[in-house]
Coordinates of C-alpha atoms in Angstrom, one line a residue:
M1 CA 0.0 0.0 0.0
N2 CA 1.2 3.5 -0.8
K3 CA -0.3 5.3 2.2
K4 CA 0.7 5.0 5.8
I5 CA -1.4 2.6 7.9
Y6 CA -1.8 3.9 11.4
F7 CA -2.3 1.0 13.9
D8 CA -1.1 2.9 17.0
N9 CA -4.4 4.4 18.3
A10 CA -3.7 3.4 21.9
A11 CA -0.8 5.8 21.8
T12 CA -2.7 8.7 20.3
T13 CA -5.4 9.3 17.7
K14 CA -5.8 11.7 14.8
T15 CA -7.8 14.7 15.9
D16 CA -11.2 14.7 14.3
E17 CA -11.8 17.5 11.8
K18 CA -15.1 18.4 13.5
V19 CA -13.1 18.8 16.8
L20 CA -10.6 21.0 15.1
M21 CA -13.4 23.1 13.6
E22 CA -15.0 23.5 17.0
M23 CA -11.7 24.5 18.6
N24 CA -11.0 27.0 15.8
R25 CA -14.4 28.6 16.3
V26 CA -13.8 29.0 20.1
A27 CA -10.3 30.2 19.7
L28 CA -11.4 32.9 17.2
E29 CA -14.7 33.9 18.8
N30 CA -14.3 33.3 22.6
Y31 CA -10.7 34.0 23.3
G32 CA -11.3 35.9 26.6
N33 CA -10.0 34.7 30.0
A34 CA -12.7 32.8 31.8
S35 CA -11.7 34.5 35.0
S36 CA -12.4 38.0 33.6
L37 CA -15.5 39.8 34.6
H38 CA -16.1 41.6 31.3
S39 CA -18.3 40.1 28.5
M40 CA -15.5 38.4 26.6
G41 CA -14.4 36.7 29.8
Q42 CA -18.0 35.6 30.6
Q43 CA -18.5 34.3 27.1
A44 CA -15.4 32.1 27.5
L45 CA -16.7 31.0 30.9
E46 CA -20.0 30.1 29.3
E47 CA -18.2 28.0 26.6
M48 CA -16.3 26.1 29.3
E49 CA -19.4 25.4 31.4
K50 CA -21.3 24.2 28.4
A51 CA -18.5 21.7 27.7
R52 CA -18.5 20.7 31.4
E53 CA -22.3 20.0 31.2
T54 CA -21.8 17.9 28.0
I55 CA -19.1 15.8 29.5
G56 CA -21.0 15.3 32.7
K57 CA -24.0 14.0 30.8
L58 CA -21.9 11.7 28.6
L59 CA -20.0 10.2 31.5
G60 CA -22.9 9.8 34.0
A61 CA -21.7 12.5 36.3
K62 CA -22.7 15.9 37.6
A63 CA -21.2 18.9 35.8
K64 CA -19.6 20.1 39.0
E65 CA -17.8 16.8 39.4
I66 CA -15.8 17.3 36.1
Y67 CA -12.4 19.1 36.4
F68 CA -10.3 20.0 33.4
T69 CA -6.6 19.1 33.4
S70 CA -3.7 18.9 30.8
G71 CA -4.2 15.2 30.2
G72 CA -4.3 11.7 31.7
S73 CA -0.9 11.9 33.4
E74 CA -1.9 15.1 35.3
S75 CA -5.3 13.6 36.2
D76 CA -3.6 10.5 37.6
N77 CA -1.1 12.5 39.6
F78 CA -3.8 14.8 40.9
A79 CA -6.0 11.9 42.0
L80 CA -3.2 9.9 43.8
K81 CA -1.2 12.8 45.3
G82 CA -4.3 14.8 46.1
I83 CA -5.8 12.0 48.2
M84 CA -2.6 10.4 49.6
N85 CA -1.1 13.7 50.7
S86 CA -3.2 13.3 53.9
K87 CA -3.6 9.5 53.9
N88 CA -1.4 6.5 54.3
K89 CA -2.3 3.3 52.4
L90 CA -2.7 2.9 48.7
I91 CA -3.3 -0.3 46.7
T92 CA -2.7 -0.3 42.9
T93 CA -1.7 -3.0 40.4
K94 CA 1.5 -4.0 38.8
I95 CA 0.3 -3.2 35.3
E96 CA -0.9 0.4 35.7
H97 CA 0.1 3.1 33.2
P98 CA 3.4 4.8 34.3
A99 CA 1.4 7.9 35.3
V100 CA 0.0 5.8 38.2
L101 CA 2.9 3.4 38.7
R102 CA 5.6 6.1 39.0
T103 CA 3.3 8.2 41.2
A104 CA 2.7 5.2 43.5
E105 CA 6.5 4.6 43.7
Y106 CA 7.0 8.3 44.5
L107 CA 4.5 8.1 47.3
K108 CA 6.2 4.9 48.6
E109 CA 9.5 6.8 48.7
K110 CA 7.8 9.5 50.7
G111 CA 6.9 7.0 53.4
K112 CA 3.3 6.0 52.3
N113 CA 2.2 2.3 52.6
V114 CA 1.9 1.3 48.9
L115 CA 1.0 -2.2 47.8
F116 CA 1.2 -3.4 44.1
N117 CA -1.5 -6.0 43.6
S118 CA -0.7 -9.0 41.3
V119 CA -2.6 -9.9 38.1
D120 CA -3.1 -13.3 36.5
E121 CA -1.6 -14.5 33.2
K122 CA -4.4 -12.7 31.3
G123 CA -3.7 -9.4 33.0
I124 CA -6.8 -9.4 35.3
I125 CA -6.4 -8.3 38.9
K126 CA -6.4 -11.0 41.5
L127 CA -9.4 -10.0 43.6
D128 CA -8.7 -12.4 46.4
E129 CA -5.3 -10.7 47.0
L130 CA -6.9 -7.3 46.9
E131 CA -9.6 -8.2 49.4
K132 CA -7.1 -9.8 51.8
N133 CA -5.0 -6.5 51.9
L134 CA -7.9 -4.0 52.1
D135 CA -7.7 -3.3 55.9
K136 CA -6.9 0.3 56.6
T137 CA -6.7 1.1 52.9
D138 CA -7.4 4.7 51.9
L139 CA -7.3 4.5 48.2
V140 CA -7.5 1.8 45.5
S141 CA -6.4 2.7 42.0
V142 CA -7.1 0.2 39.2
M143 CA -7.2 1.1 35.5
H144 CA -10.3 0.3 33.5
A145 CA -8.4 -1.4 30.7
N146 CA -4.7 -1.9 30.1
N147 CA -3.1 0.2 27.4
E148 CA -0.7 -2.5 26.3
I149 CA -2.6 -5.8 26.4
G150 CA -6.2 -4.5 26.4
S151 CA -7.5 -6.5 29.3
I152 CA -10.6 -5.0 31.0
Q153 CA -10.6 -5.0 34.8
P154 CA -13.6 -6.0 36.9
L155 CA -14.3 -2.5 38.3
K156 CA -17.9 -3.6 39.4
E157 CA -16.5 -6.3 41.7
I158 CA -13.9 -4.0 43.1
A159 CA -16.5 -1.3 43.8
E160 CA -18.6 -3.8 45.6
L161 CA -15.8 -4.4 48.1
K162 CA -16.4 -0.8 49.3
E163 CA -19.5 -2.2 51.1
K164 CA -17.2 -4.3 53.3
K165 CA -14.2 -1.9 53.6
D166 CA -14.2 1.9 53.5
F167 CA -11.9 3.2 50.8
L168 CA -11.8 5.6 47.9
F169 CA -11.7 4.1 44.4
H170 CA -9.9 5.7 41.5
S171 CA -9.7 4.4 37.9
D172 CA -7.5 5.4 35.0
M173 CA -10.1 5.3 32.2
V174 CA -7.9 6.8 29.5
Q175 CA -8.2 3.8 27.2
T176 CA -11.9 3.2 27.6
A177 CA -13.6 6.5 27.1
G178 CA -15.4 6.4 23.7
K179 CA -15.0 2.6 23.6
I180 CA -17.0 1.3 26.6
K181 CA -20.2 2.8 28.0
I182 CA -19.2 4.7 31.1
N183 CA -21.6 5.8 33.9
L184 CA -19.4 7.1 36.7
N185 CA -22.3 7.4 39.2
K186 CA -23.5 3.8 38.7
M187 CA -20.0 2.5 38.7
N188 CA -19.5 3.8 42.3
L189 CA -16.2 5.4 41.5
D190 CA -14.8 8.3 43.5
L191 CA -12.2 9.5 41.0
A192 CA -11.6 8.8 37.3
S193 CA -9.0 10.0 34.8
F194 CA -9.5 10.7 31.1
S195 CA -7.3 12.1 28.2
G196 CA -8.7 13.8 25.1
H197 CA -6.2 12.7 22.5
K198 CA -7.1 9.0 23.1
F199 CA -10.6 9.6 21.5
Y200 CA -9.8 11.9 18.6
G201 CA -9.6 15.0 20.7
P202 CA -6.7 17.5 21.2
K203 CA -3.5 16.6 22.9
G204 CA -2.9 18.5 26.2
T205 CA -6.5 18.1 27.4
G206 CA -7.7 15.9 30.2
I207 CA -10.5 15.3 32.7
L208 CA -10.5 14.3 36.4
Y209 CA -13.8 13.2 37.7
I210 CA -14.0 13.9 41.5
R211 CA -17.2 12.6 43.1
E212 CA -19.0 15.3 45.1
G213 CA -17.8 15.2 48.7
V214 CA -14.4 13.8 47.9
D215 CA -11.7 16.3 49.1
L216 CA -8.4 16.5 47.3
I217 CA -5.4 18.7 48.0
P218 CA -4.6 20.7 44.8
L219 CA -1.6 19.6 42.7
I220 CA -1.2 23.1 41.2
H221 CA -1.6 26.2 43.2
G222 CA -2.2 29.7 41.8
G223 CA -5.3 31.7 40.9
G224 CA -7.8 29.2 42.2
Q225 CA -9.4 28.2 38.9
E226 CA -11.5 25.0 38.7
R227 CA -13.3 25.8 42.0
K228 CA -9.9 26.2 43.7
K229 CA -8.8 22.7 42.9
R230 CA -6.7 23.2 39.8
S231 CA -5.1 26.6 39.2
G232 CA -4.1 28.0 35.8
T233 CA -5.9 29.9 33.0
E234 CA -8.3 27.4 31.4
N235 CA -7.6 26.2 27.8
I236 CA -11.0 27.0 26.5
P237 CA -10.5 25.8 22.9
G238 CA -9.0 22.6 24.2
I239 CA -11.9 22.1 26.7
A240 CA -14.4 22.7 23.8
G241 CA -12.4 20.2 21.8
I242 CA -12.4 17.4 24.3
A243 CA -16.2 17.8 24.9
K244 CA -16.8 17.7 21.1
A245 CA -14.5 14.7 20.8
L246 CA -16.3 12.7 23.5
E247 CA -19.7 13.7 22.1
L248 CA -18.7 12.3 18.6
A249 CA -17.1 9.2 20.1
E250 CA -20.2 8.4 22.1
K251 CA -22.5 9.0 19.2
S252 CA -20.7 6.4 17.0
R253 CA -19.4 4.1 19.8
E254 CA -21.5 1.0 19.3
E255 CA -21.2 0.9 15.5
E256 CA -17.5 1.7 15.6
M257 CA -16.6 -0.8 18.3
N258 CA -18.5 -3.6 16.4
K259 CA -16.5 -2.7 13.3
Q260 CA -13.2 -2.7 15.1
E261 CA -13.9 -5.9 17.0
K262 CA -14.4 -7.7 13.7
M263 CA -11.1 -6.4 12.5
R264 CA -9.4 -7.3 15.8
D265 CA -10.7 -10.8 15.7
K266 CA -9.6 -11.3 12.1
L267 CA -6.1 -10.2 13.1
I268 CA -6.0 -12.4 16.2
K269 CA -7.2 -15.5 14.2
S270 CA -4.5 -14.9 11.5
L271 CA -1.6 -14.0 13.8
S272 CA -2.4 -17.1 16.0
E273 CA -1.6 -19.3 13.0
I274 CA 2.1 -18.1 13.0
N275 CA 4.3 -20.7 14.6
K276 CA 5.3 -20.0 18.2
S277 CA 3.0 -16.9 18.6
K278 CA 1.1 -16.0 21.7
L279 CA -1.8 -13.6 22.3
N280 CA -1.2 -11.4 25.3
G281 CA -4.2 -10.4 27.4
H282 CA -7.6 -11.8 27.9
E283 CA -9.3 -13.4 24.9
K284 CA -12.7 -12.0 25.6
L285 CA -12.4 -9.3 28.3
R286 CA -10.4 -7.0 26.1
L287 CA -10.8 -3.7 24.3
A288 CA -12.4 -4.0 20.9
N289 CA -9.4 -2.3 19.2
N290 CA -6.5 -4.1 20.9
V291 CA -4.3 -6.9 19.5
N292 CA -1.1 -7.8 21.4
F293 CA 1.1 -10.7 20.3
S294 CA 4.5 -12.1 21.2
F295 CA 6.6 -14.0 18.6
F296 CA 9.2 -16.3 20.1
G297 CA 12.7 -15.5 19.0
V298 CA 11.8 -12.2 17.4
E299 CA 13.2 -8.8 18.5
G300 CA 10.3 -6.4 18.9
E301 CA 12.1 -3.2 17.8
S302 CA 13.3 -4.9 14.6
L303 CA 9.7 -6.1 13.9
I304 CA 8.3 -2.5 14.4
T305 CA 11.1 -1.0 12.2
L306 CA 10.5 -3.4 9.3
L307 CA 6.8 -3.0 9.5
D308 CA 7.4 0.8 9.4
F309 CA 9.3 0.3 6.1
E310 CA 6.2 -1.3 4.8
G311 CA 4.1 1.7 5.9
I312 CA 2.5 0.0 8.9
Q313 CA 2.7 2.0 12.1
V314 CA 2.5 -0.2 15.3
S315 CA 4.2 -0.4 18.6
T316 CA 6.0 -2.9 20.8
G317 CA 5.4 -3.7 24.4
S318 CA 9.0 -4.6 25.0
A319 CA 10.1 -1.0 25.6
C320 CA 13.7 -2.1 25.4
S321 CA 16.4 0.4 26.2
S322 CA 19.9 -0.1 24.7
K323 CA 21.4 0.1 28.2
N324 CA 19.4 -2.5 30.2
L325 CA 17.1 -4.3 27.7
K326 CA 14.3 -4.0 30.3
I327 CA 11.0 -5.6 29.2
S328 CA 7.6 -4.1 29.6
H329 CA 6.4 -4.2 33.2
V330 CA 3.0 -5.4 31.9
L331 CA 4.3 -8.4 30.1
E332 CA 6.6 -9.2 33.0
A333 CA 3.6 -9.0 35.4
I334 CA 1.6 -11.5 33.4
G335 CA 4.5 -13.9 33.5
L336 CA 6.1 -13.7 30.1
S337 CA 9.8 -14.7 29.9
H338 CA 12.3 -12.3 28.4
V339 CA 12.5 -14.1 25.1
W340 CA 8.8 -14.0 24.6
A341 CA 8.3 -10.4 25.9
H342 CA 11.0 -9.0 23.7
G343 CA 9.1 -10.2 20.6
S344 CA 5.9 -8.3 21.4
L345 CA 3.7 -6.4 19.0
R346 CA 0.7 -4.1 19.7
I347 CA -1.8 -3.2 17.1
S348 CA -4.4 -0.7 18.3
L349 CA -7.2 0.0 15.8
G350 CA -9.1 3.2 15.2
K351 CA -12.1 4.6 13.4
N352 CA -10.0 5.5 10.3
N353 CA -8.8 1.9 9.7
S354 CA -10.2 -0.5 7.1
V355 CA -10.4 -4.2 6.5
K356 CA -8.1 -3.7 3.5
E357 CA -5.4 -2.3 5.8
V358 CA -5.9 -5.3 8.2
D359 CA -5.5 -7.7 5.3
F360 CA -2.2 -6.0 4.2
A361 CA -0.9 -6.3 7.8
I362 CA -1.9 -10.0 7.9
K363 CA 0.1 -10.6 4.7
K364 CA 3.2 -8.7 5.9
I365 CA 3.6 -9.6 9.5
P366 CA 4.2 -13.4 9.0
E367 CA 6.7 -12.6 6.2
I368 CA 8.7 -10.3 8.5
V369 CA 8.5 -12.6 11.5
E370 CA 9.9 -15.5 9.4
G371 CA 12.7 -13.3 8.0
L372 CA 13.7 -12.1 11.5
R373 CA 13.7 -15.7 12.9
K374 CA 16.2 -16.7 10.2
I375 CA 18.8 -14.3 11.7
S376 CA 17.8 -14.8 15.3
P377 CA 20.3 -16.2 17.8
V378 CA 17.4 -17.9 19.6
K379 CA 17.1 -21.6 18.9
F380 CA 13.7 -23.1 18.1

């Protein structure tokens, strides 16, 4: 194929043209500072509150429970540090996004009691281990779905544990907004993080849901914007953009996920036929757009580079560095050996992908895997 095939939608998505048009309109028409008392400032404020209302309705939350941030990483940091600043015990999992994992490690270094819950070989949290360690827990943070292997966590079952033990519940929902129906109130969550660029919105935009009554210490101090919880002049075009993106994603969600799931299953079926290949993550409880495979004896970075030469943009879960060849913490947590983990490949589909593109990838991947194995030092 002559054009680039973008199969890395879990990393970021192409901003929707309708989102860009909305952002452009707001930037040109309502460019005032939302903290200003004059009419231009009030128009900007009105634009922001309209976006807040839209997002609240789409996520099953009150508008006043929606707080705007610069992205998923800030939202995760805000949630964990904002709660744990005055608390002691946090439980999270070994496969969280680095925004949660590194923050948890930071809190542990500061003297907090932090436990990293295990997951099974499919990447699903071990609930018995969680329940056993819940005594005196202040905050539990478990992602909705994993960004590498796509496994969807049992948030409902975790939330039900709040009836037995008193703790706050946070979820990084960066990978699921626009893909899975979310109703924050019904899910009994206290905090949830979102990122606009994962659902065809602008980069540098995010949301933190804070359930009414939950008190957080601010991460950023200053002029007291966002009801004194997150200071800094609001990015009104970005806020309008993330609201428009979520609105569009929700409107087409069912149809789009059905389409992507069919392409996903076609990829899984075909890649499973490659000798010494392994699907990473849960077979059924996984995101409709996620395919993650390991190929024994193949070096992941070489696989990604050669696919790139063919115009196919994908990623690897191996995250190797030239210094220490450290494998992905997610693949390590699900029990993959180094030789399997280093040969990993993630394909994350999006709304702009087609069956024709999937068929081209199905043709090229086995050819490249076979070629790399011929020069691999690993014996079969």
